[in-house]
Amino acid sequence: AKKGVKTIIYTDIATDGMLTGPNLSAMQQMSEACPAQIIASGGIGNIEDILSLQKTGVEGAIIGKALYTGKVDLREAFQQLKQAEGGILC
């Protein structure tokens, strides 16, 4: 961030593609430690995972396999995020 980086994509390779849930603790630690925007990646398997990430302070999330397999419906995810406390996760 001191060098001008504005956004970091943080992929937890231990959970990437597993659909078992993101590493919320690591995402929150990264979000708190770094002034750059953090985009979370890895492990998202359902809408509840996305809602949980919203509470960690990350700015966004990459949802890959969960979209391809139909485990996450993007329209439904956006609707739930808009209704959730804290607004939408971009």
Short mmCIF file of C-alpha atoms in Angstrom, two decimals:
data_model
loop_
_atom_site.label_atom_id
_atom_site.label_comp_id
_atom_site.label_asym_id
_atom_site.label_seq_id
_atom_site.Cartn_x
_atom_site.Cartn_y
_atom_site.Cartn_z
CA ALA A 1 0.00 0.00 0.00
CA LYS A 2 2.92 2.35 0.70
CA LYS A 3 4.07 1.81 -2.90
CA GLY A 4 0.67 2.83 -4.29
CA VAL A 5 -1.12 -0.51 -4.45
CA LYS A 6 -4.81 0.21 -4.04
CA THR A 7 -6.30 -3.29 -4.27
CA ILE A 8 -5.01 -6.73 -3.35
CA ILE A 9 -6.59 -10.02 -4.36
CA TYR A 10 -5.92 -12.36 -1.47
CA THR A 11 -6.41 -16.02 -2.41
CA ASP A 12 -6.30 -18.62 0.32
CA ILE A 13 -4.83 -21.49 -1.69
CA ALA A 14 -5.69 -23.99 1.05
CA THR A 15 -9.41 -23.42 0.44
CA ASP A 16 -9.42 -22.37 -3.21
CA GLY A 17 -11.89 -24.46 -5.23
CA MET A 18 -12.91 -26.53 -2.20
CA LEU A 19 -16.33 -24.89 -1.57
CA THR A 20 -15.76 -25.41 2.17
CA GLY A 21 -15.89 -21.76 3.20
CA PRO A 22 -13.35 -18.96 3.18
CA ASN A 23 -10.70 -18.44 5.83
CA LEU A 24 -12.58 -15.64 7.59
CA SER A 25 -9.93 -15.09 10.24
CA ALA A 26 -7.17 -14.59 7.68
CA MET A 27 -9.36 -12.31 5.57
CA GLN A 28 -10.18 -10.15 8.58
CA GLN A 29 -6.54 -9.99 9.64
CA MET A 30 -5.48 -8.94 6.15
CA SER A 31 -8.25 -6.35 5.97
CA GLU A 32 -7.24 -4.86 9.33
CA ALA A 33 -3.50 -4.94 8.64
CA CYS A 34 -3.48 -3.38 5.18
CA PRO A 35 -4.96 -0.03 4.11
CA ALA A 36 -5.42 -1.31 0.53
CA GLN A 37 -8.77 -2.75 -0.52
CA ILE A 38 -8.82 -6.52 -0.11
CA ILE A 39 -10.62 -8.82 -2.52
CA ALA A 40 -11.18 -12.25 -0.94
CA SER A 41 -10.75 -15.43 -2.94
CA GLY A 42 -10.85 -19.09 -2.03
CA GLY A 43 -13.38 -21.45 -0.51
CA ILE A 44 -16.66 -19.64 -1.14
CA GLY A 45 -19.30 -22.33 -1.42
CA ASN A 46 -22.61 -20.59 -0.72
CA ILE A 47 -24.29 -17.25 -0.08
CA GLU A 48 -23.73 -17.53 3.67
CA ASP A 49 -19.99 -17.57 3.01
CA ILE A 50 -20.32 -14.31 1.08
CA LEU A 51 -22.36 -12.73 3.87
CA SER A 52 -19.73 -13.85 6.38
CA LEU A 53 -16.97 -12.26 4.31
CA GLN A 54 -18.86 -8.99 4.28
CA LYS A 55 -18.32 -8.75 8.05
CA THR A 56 -14.52 -9.10 7.75
CA GLY A 57 -14.02 -5.73 6.10
CA VAL A 58 -12.95 -7.01 2.68
CA GLU A 59 -14.14 -4.96 -0.27
CA GLY A 60 -15.16 -7.80 -2.52
CA ALA A 61 -14.98 -11.48 -3.29
CA ILE A 62 -14.17 -13.73 -6.21
CA ILE A 63 -16.73 -16.48 -6.55
CA GLY A 64 -15.57 -19.08 -9.02
CA LYS A 65 -16.48 -22.72 -8.63
CA ALA A 66 -19.61 -21.94 -6.60
CA LEU A 67 -21.01 -20.05 -9.60
CA TYR A 68 -20.01 -22.71 -12.12
CA THR A 69 -21.60 -25.51 -10.08
CA GLY A 70 -24.78 -23.54 -9.33
CA LYS A 71 -24.18 -23.44 -5.57
CA VAL A 72 -24.43 -19.65 -5.67
CA ASP A 73 -27.08 -17.77 -7.64
CA LEU A 74 -25.60 -14.33 -8.35
CA ARG A 75 -28.94 -12.48 -8.37
CA GLU A 76 -29.92 -14.00 -5.04
CA ALA A 77 -26.49 -13.21 -3.59
CA PHE A 78 -26.78 -9.55 -4.58
CA GLN A 79 -30.29 -9.33 -3.12
CA GLN A 80 -29.17 -10.77 0.20
CA LEU A 81 -26.09 -8.54 0.30
CA LYS A 82 -28.18 -5.44 -0.30
CA GLN A 83 -30.42 -6.42 2.63
CA ALA A 84 -27.54 -7.32 4.93
CA GLU A 85 -26.16 -4.92 7.45
CA GLY A 86 -23.27 -2.93 6.02
CA GLY A 87 -24.49 -2.77 2.45
CA ILE A 88 -23.21 -4.59 -0.57
CA LEU A 89 -19.88 -6.26 -1.04
CA CYS A 90 -18.73 -5.24 -4.52
#
